[in-house]
PDB file of C-alpha atoms in Angstrom:
ATOM      1  CA  GLN T  11     -21.443  -5.259  29.006  1.00 69.00           C
ATOM      2  CA  LEU T  12     -17.307  -5.526  29.596  1.00 67.00           C
ATOM      3  CA  LEU T  13     -16.986  -8.103  26.866  1.00 70.00           C
ATOM      4  CA  LYS T  14     -19.011  -5.691  24.470  1.00 76.00           C
ATOM      5  CA  ALA T  15     -16.775  -2.473  25.660  1.00 81.00           C
ATOM      6  CA  THR T  16     -13.505  -4.196  25.922  1.00 77.00           C
ATOM      7  CA  PHE T  17     -14.121  -5.527  22.119  1.00 79.00           C
ATOM      8  CA  SER T  18     -15.533  -2.378  20.860  1.00 84.00           C
ATOM      9  CA  ILE T  19     -12.286  -0.681  21.968  1.00 87.00           C
ATOM     10  CA  TYR T  20     -10.162  -3.432  20.749  1.00 84.00           C
ATOM     11  CA  LEU T  21     -11.783  -3.358  17.075  1.00 85.00           C
ATOM     12  CA  ILE T  22     -11.387   0.390  16.935  1.00 91.00           C
ATOM     13  CA  VAL T  23      -7.723   0.543  17.945  1.00 89.00           C
ATOM     14  CA  THR T  24      -7.176  -2.892  15.440  1.00 86.00           C
ATOM     15  CA  VAL T  25      -8.907  -1.132  12.541  1.00 88.00           C
ATOM     16  CA  SER T  26      -7.141   2.116  12.974  1.00 92.00           C
ATOM     17  CA  VAL T  27      -3.819   0.327  13.072  1.00 90.00           C
ATOM     18  CA  THR T  28      -4.653  -1.926  10.483  1.00 88.00           C
ATOM     19  CA  MET T  29      -5.300   1.140   7.830  1.00 92.00           C
ATOM     20  CA  VAL T  30      -2.196   3.237   8.957  1.00 94.00           C
ATOM     21  CA  GLU T  31      -0.216  -0.219   8.182  1.00 91.00           C
ATOM     22  CA  MET T  32      -1.903  -0.582   4.451  1.00 91.00           C
ATOM     23  CA  PHE T  33      -1.487   3.188   4.136  1.00 94.00           C
ATOM     24  CA  VAL T  34       2.087   2.849   4.714  1.00 94.00           C
ATOM     25  CA  GLU T  35       2.752   0.098   2.705  1.00 92.00           C
ATOM     26  CA  TRP T  36       0.891   1.623  -0.258  1.00 93.00           C
ATOM     27  CA  MET T  37       2.876   4.766   0.064  1.00 94.00           C
ATOM     28  CA  GLN T  38       6.026   2.642   0.118  1.00 94.00           C
ATOM     29  CA  TYR T  39       5.627   0.921  -2.755  1.00 93.00           C
ATOM     30  CA  GLU T  40       4.374   3.539  -4.854  1.00 93.00           C
ATOM     31  CA  LYS T  41       7.783   5.200  -3.556  1.00 94.00           C
ATOM     32  CA  TYR T  42       9.329   2.058  -4.860  1.00 93.00           C
ATOM     33  CA  ILE T  43       7.646   2.346  -8.471  1.00 94.00           C
ATOM     34  CA  LYS T  44       8.551   6.050  -8.526  1.00 94.00           C
ATOM     35  CA  LYS T  45      12.459   4.985  -7.817  1.00 94.00           C
ATOM     36  CA  ASP T  46      12.006   1.832 -10.390  1.00 93.00           C
ATOM     37  CA  LEU T  47      10.656   4.537 -13.221  1.00 93.00           C
ATOM     38  CA  TYR T  48      13.436   6.819 -12.416  1.00 94.00           C
ATOM     39  CA  GLU T  49      16.475   4.451 -12.708  1.00 94.00           C
ATOM     40  CA  VAL T  50      14.584   2.562 -15.849  1.00 93.00           C
ATOM     41  CA  GLY T  51      14.372   6.027 -17.371  1.00 93.00           C
ATOM     42  CA  GLU T  52      17.965   7.041 -16.623  1.00 93.00           C
ATOM     43  CA  SER T  53      19.324   3.402 -18.040  1.00 93.00           C
ATOM     44  CA  ALA T  54      17.028   4.121 -21.083  1.00 94.00           C
ATOM     45  CA  LYS T  55      17.968   8.281 -21.355  1.00 94.00           C
ATOM     46  CA  GLN T  56      21.171   8.110 -23.294  1.00 94.00           C
ATOM     47  CA  GLY T  57      20.081   5.763 -25.828  1.00 95.00           C
ATOM     48  CA  VAL T  58      16.848   8.005 -26.845  1.00 95.00           C
ATOM     49  CA  ILE T  59      18.766  11.178 -26.735  1.00 95.00           C
ATOM     50  CA  LEU T  60      21.122   9.815 -29.304  1.00 95.00           C
ATOM     51  CA  ALA T  61      18.559   8.580 -31.395  1.00 94.00           C
ATOM     52  CA  MET T  62      16.928  11.810 -31.225  1.00 93.00           C
ATOM     53  CA  TRP T  63      19.961  13.490 -32.255  1.00 92.00           C
ATOM     54  CA  ASP T  64      20.585  11.200 -35.002  1.00 92.00           C
ATOM     55  CA  LEU T  65      16.500  11.985 -35.775  1.00 91.00           C
ATOM     56  CA  ASP T  66      16.356   7.871 -35.731  1.00 92.00           C
ATOM     57  CA  TYR T  67      12.769   7.515 -34.466  1.00 92.00           C
ATOM     58  CA  ARG T  68      12.599   4.009 -35.205  1.00 94.00           C
ATOM     59  CA  GLN T  69      15.286   3.554 -32.896  1.00 95.00           C
ATOM     60  CA  VAL T  70      13.623   5.973 -30.413  1.00 94.00           C
ATOM     61  CA  GLU T  71      10.440   3.258 -30.739  1.00 94.00           C
ATOM     62  CA  LEU T  72      12.355   0.215 -30.429  1.00 95.00           C
ATOM     63  CA  ILE T  73      13.675   1.567 -26.764  1.00 95.00           C
ATOM     64  CA  ALA T  74      10.253   2.766 -25.908  1.00 94.00           C
ATOM     65  CA  ASP T  75       8.484  -0.607 -26.371  1.00 94.00           C
ATOM     66  CA  GLY T  76      11.411  -2.374 -24.332  1.00 94.00           C
ATOM     67  CA  LEU T  77      10.577  -0.153 -21.458  1.00 95.00           C
ATOM     68  CA  LEU T  78       6.658  -1.241 -22.279  1.00 94.00           C
ATOM     69  CA  SER T  79       8.065  -4.856 -21.437  1.00 94.00           C
ATOM     70  CA  LEU T  80       9.029  -4.069 -18.130  1.00 94.00           C
ATOM     71  CA  PRO T  81       6.562  -4.928 -15.429  1.00 92.00           C
ATOM     72  CA  THR T  82       6.339  -1.572 -13.503  1.00 92.00           C
ATOM     73  CA  VAL T  83       6.023   0.491 -16.721  1.00 95.00           C
ATOM     74  CA  THR T  84       2.464   1.176 -18.110  1.00 95.00           C
ATOM     75  CA  GLY T  85       3.365   4.138 -20.799  1.00 95.00           C
ATOM     76  CA  VAL T  86       5.955   5.797 -22.543  1.00 96.00           C
ATOM     77  CA  ASP T  87       5.937   9.116 -24.216  1.00 95.00           C
ATOM     78  CA  VAL T  88       8.703  10.695 -26.311  1.00 95.00           C
ATOM     79  CA  ARG T  89       8.376  13.850 -28.028  1.00 93.00           C
ATOM     80  CA  ASP T  90      10.101  17.019 -29.934  1.00 90.00           C
ATOM     81  CA  LYS T  91       9.104  19.403 -31.983  1.00 86.00           C
ATOM     82  CA  ASP T  92       8.360  17.188 -35.081  1.00 85.00           C
ATOM     83  CA  PHE T  93       8.327  13.538 -33.540  1.00 88.00           C
ATOM     84  CA  GLY T  94       5.836  11.996 -31.076  1.00 89.00           C
ATOM     85  CA  TYR T  95       5.697   8.625 -29.708  1.00 92.00           C
ATOM     86  CA  GLN T  96       3.377   7.292 -27.146  1.00 92.00           C
ATOM     87  CA  GLY T  97       3.053   3.811 -26.462  1.00 91.00           C
ATOM     88  CA  GLY T  98       0.792   2.081 -23.869  1.00 90.00           C
ATOM     89  CA  GLU T  99      -1.249   3.646 -21.605  1.00 91.00           C
ATOM     90  CA  GLN T 100      -0.697   6.762 -19.731  1.00 91.00           C
ATOM     91  CA  GLY T 101      -0.651   6.238 -15.640  1.00 88.00           C
ATOM     92  CA  ASP T 102      -1.163   8.031 -12.420  1.00 91.00           C
ATOM     93  CA  ILE T 103       2.532   7.798 -11.654  1.00 93.00           C
ATOM     94  CA  SER T 104       5.553   9.178 -13.819  1.00 94.00           C
ATOM     95  CA  TYR T 105       8.594  10.544 -14.180  1.00 93.00           C
ATOM     96  CA  ARG T 106       9.577  13.111 -16.778  1.00 94.00           C
ATOM     97  CA  TYR T 107      13.240  13.547 -18.488  1.00 93.00           C
ATOM     98  CA  ASP T 108      14.387  16.277 -20.550  1.00 93.00           C
ATOM     99  CA  LEU T 109      16.423  15.027 -23.053  1.00 94.00           C
ATOM    100  CA  ILE T 110      19.560  17.029 -23.796  1.00 94.00           C
ATOM    101  CA  PHE T 111      22.256  16.466 -26.394  1.00 94.00           C
ATOM    102  CA  LYS T 112      25.702  17.323 -24.789  1.00 93.00           C
ATOM    103  CA  GLU T 113      28.791  17.755 -27.399  1.00 90.00           C
ATOM    104  CA  GLY T 114      31.741  19.684 -25.599  1.00 89.00           C
ATOM    105  CA  ASP T 115      30.178  22.805 -24.039  1.00 92.00           C
ATOM    106  CA  ALA T 116      27.269  22.772 -26.033  1.00 93.00           C
ATOM    107  CA  GLU T 117      24.257  21.371 -24.798  1.00 94.00           C
ATOM    108  CA  PHE T 118      20.929  20.890 -27.243  1.00 93.00           C
ATOM    109  CA  ASP T 119      17.299  20.189 -26.614  1.00 94.00           C
ATOM    110  CA  VAL T 120      16.463  17.179 -28.240  1.00 94.00           C
ATOM    111  CA  GLY T 121      12.815  16.585 -26.541  1.00 94.00           C
ATOM    112  CA  GLU T 122      11.394  14.724 -23.723  1.00 95.00           C
ATOM    113  CA  MET T 123      10.576  11.657 -22.388  1.00 96.00           C
ATOM    114  CA  GLN T 124       8.101  10.512 -19.802  1.00 95.00           C
ATOM    115  CA  ILE T 125       7.602   7.263 -18.388  1.00 96.00           C
ATOM    116  CA  TYR T 126       4.181   6.204 -16.594  1.00 96.00           C
ATOM    117  CA  SER T 127       3.169   3.545 -14.202  1.00 95.00           C
ATOM    118  CA  SER T 128      -0.482   2.989 -12.493  1.00 93.00           C
ATOM    119  CA  ARG T 129      -1.394   2.615  -9.077  1.00 92.00           C
ATOM    120  CA  ALA T 130      -3.569  -0.410 -10.492  1.00 92.00           C
ATOM    121  CA  ILE T 131       0.317  -1.743 -10.327  1.00 92.00           C
ATOM    122  CA  VAL T 132       0.737  -0.995  -6.790  1.00 90.00           C
ATOM    123  CA  PHE T 133      -2.436  -2.646  -5.715  1.00 91.00           C
ATOM    124  CA  ASP T 134      -1.781  -5.503  -7.876  1.00 91.00           C
ATOM    125  CA  ARG T 135       1.544  -6.031  -5.909  1.00 88.00           C
ATOM    126  CA  LEU T 136      -0.277  -5.477  -2.774  1.00 91.00           C
ATOM    127  CA  LYS T 137      -3.401  -6.870  -2.526  1.00 92.00           C
ATOM    128  CA  PHE T 138      -2.084 -10.375  -1.218  1.00 92.00           C
ATOM    129  CA  ALA T 139      -0.271  -8.630   1.349  1.00 90.00           C
ATOM    130  CA  TYR T 140      -3.530  -6.662   2.161  1.00 90.00           C
ATOM    131  CA  LEU T 141      -5.236  -9.945   2.143  1.00 92.00           C
ATOM    132  CA  LEU T 142      -3.159 -11.505   4.833  1.00 92.00           C
ATOM    133  CA  THR T 143      -3.098  -8.251   6.710  1.00 88.00           C
ATOM    134  CA  PHE T 144      -7.157  -8.358   6.882  1.00 88.00           C
ATOM    135  CA  LEU T 145      -7.150 -11.997   7.856  1.00 91.00           C
ATOM    136  CA  ASN T 146      -4.262 -11.393  10.628  1.00 89.00           C
ATOM    137  CA  ALA T 147      -6.629  -8.903  12.045  1.00 86.00           C
ATOM    138  CA  LEU T 148     -10.025 -10.743  11.596  1.00 87.00           C
ATOM    139  CA  ILE T 149      -7.867 -13.867  13.445  1.00 90.00           C
ATOM    140  CA  LYS T 150      -6.924 -11.489  15.879  1.00 85.00           C
ATOM    141  CA  ALA T 151     -10.451 -10.479  16.794  1.00 83.00           C
ATOM    142  CA  ALA T 152     -12.119 -13.687  16.471  1.00 86.00           C
ATOM    143  CA  ALA T 153      -9.196 -15.062  19.155  1.00 86.00           C
ATOM    144  CA  LEU T 154      -9.480 -11.880  21.581  1.00 81.00           C
ATOM    145  CA  TRP T 155     -13.423 -12.698  21.380  1.00 80.00           C
ATOM    146  CA  LEU T 156     -13.442 -16.091  22.361  1.00 83.00           C
ATOM    147  CA  ILE T 157     -10.514 -15.431  24.823  1.00 81.00           C
ATOM    148  CA  VAL T 158     -12.516 -13.002  26.850  1.00 76.00           C
ATOM    149  CA  LEU T 159     -15.889 -15.004  26.729  1.00 77.00           C
ATOM    150  CA  VAL T 160     -14.098 -17.976  28.460  1.00 79.00           C
ATOM    151  CA  ILE T 161     -12.358 -15.894  30.761  1.00 75.00           C
ATOM    152  CA  SER T 162     -15.345 -14.055  31.707  1.00 71.00           C
ATOM    153  CA  LYS T 163     -17.395 -17.277  31.930  1.00 72.00           C
ATOM    154  CA  ARG T 164     -14.893 -19.026  34.457  1.00 72.00           C
ATOM    155  CA  LEU T 165     -13.314 -16.048  36.422  1.00 72.00           C
ATOM    156  CA  ILE T 166     -16.740 -13.532  36.413  1.00 73.00           C
ATOM    157  CA  SER T 167     -20.020 -15.554  35.700  1.00 73.00           C
ATOM    158  CA  ARG T 168     -19.397 -18.564  37.578  1.00 75.00           C
ATOM    159  CA  PRO T 169     -17.927 -17.352  40.955  1.00 75.00           C
ATOM    160  CA  LEU T 170     -20.659 -14.837  40.571  1.00 78.00           C
ATOM    161  CA  SER T 171     -23.256 -17.460  40.244  1.00 80.00           C
ATOM    162  CA  ILE T 172     -21.749 -19.257  43.433  1.00 81.00           C
ATOM    163  CA  LEU T 173     -21.672 -16.089  45.295  1.00 81.00           C
ATOM    164  CA  THR T 174     -25.441 -15.175  44.427  1.00 82.00           C
ATOM    165  CA  GLU T 175     -26.426 -18.876  45.266  1.00 80.00           C
ATOM    166  CA  PHE T 176     -24.656 -18.448  48.401  1.00 80.00           C
ATOM    167  CA  CYS T 177     -26.640 -15.054  49.203  1.00 78.00           C
ATOM    168  CA  SER T 178     -29.781 -16.680  48.333  1.00 77.00           C
ATOM    169  CA  LEU T 179     -29.356 -18.983  51.290  1.00 76.00           C
ATOM    170  CA  VAL T 180     -28.885 -16.916  53.808  1.00 72.00           C
ATOM    171  CA  ASP T 181     -31.882 -15.787  55.659  1.00 69.00           C
ATOM    172  CA  LEU T 182     -31.878 -11.963  56.323  1.00 68.00           C
ATOM    173  CA  ASP T 183     -34.151 -12.441  58.992  1.00 68.00           C
ATOM    174  CA  GLN T 184     -31.539 -14.539  61.127  1.00 69.00           C
ATOM    175  CA  LEU T 185     -29.121 -12.354  61.032  1.00 65.00           C
ATOM    176  CA  THR T 186     -28.510 -10.415  64.265  1.00 62.00           C
ATOM    177  CA  ASP T 187     -26.869  -7.003  64.695  1.00 58.00           C
ATOM    178  CA  SER T 188     -23.324  -7.908  65.961  1.00 52.00           C
ATOM    179  CA  LYS T 189     -22.243  -4.824  67.758  1.00 50.00           C
TER     180      LYS T 189
END
């Protein structure tokens, strides 16, 4: 019973801590993907703005195709009132940019660009770490089970059986009242 209670509590704590650890890892990597999308967009934005201003839609497509070759980018969407380009797939993580051409003090809205990524990429990047985390927890649980089993046998079961055997040898009728 002691073994069962100890192991149950340990499993609950281990599963809880492991789940929190995996969740925090997920959130951190998703944050990293969003930051990456921001940086990628910032580096491409000026080229897209100039191409949109010059109505060079072929250049816009080439820049967007270049963005799609990056490992964290799953889709690119560039639009203005006359033109729309959508490459790749829209994902569930994205960063949106307003494309504003500046000339002196004047600003002109030339469109918008949205860059996408996916939680599938996050999972793909984290699956090995998750596997190691799971195996680590499993090995720790098995080790604890063995340790408690061995210790309970050596420190509790054997002395208890010796005490029980000794008590069975004592003849209760032979004991005298020693007041």
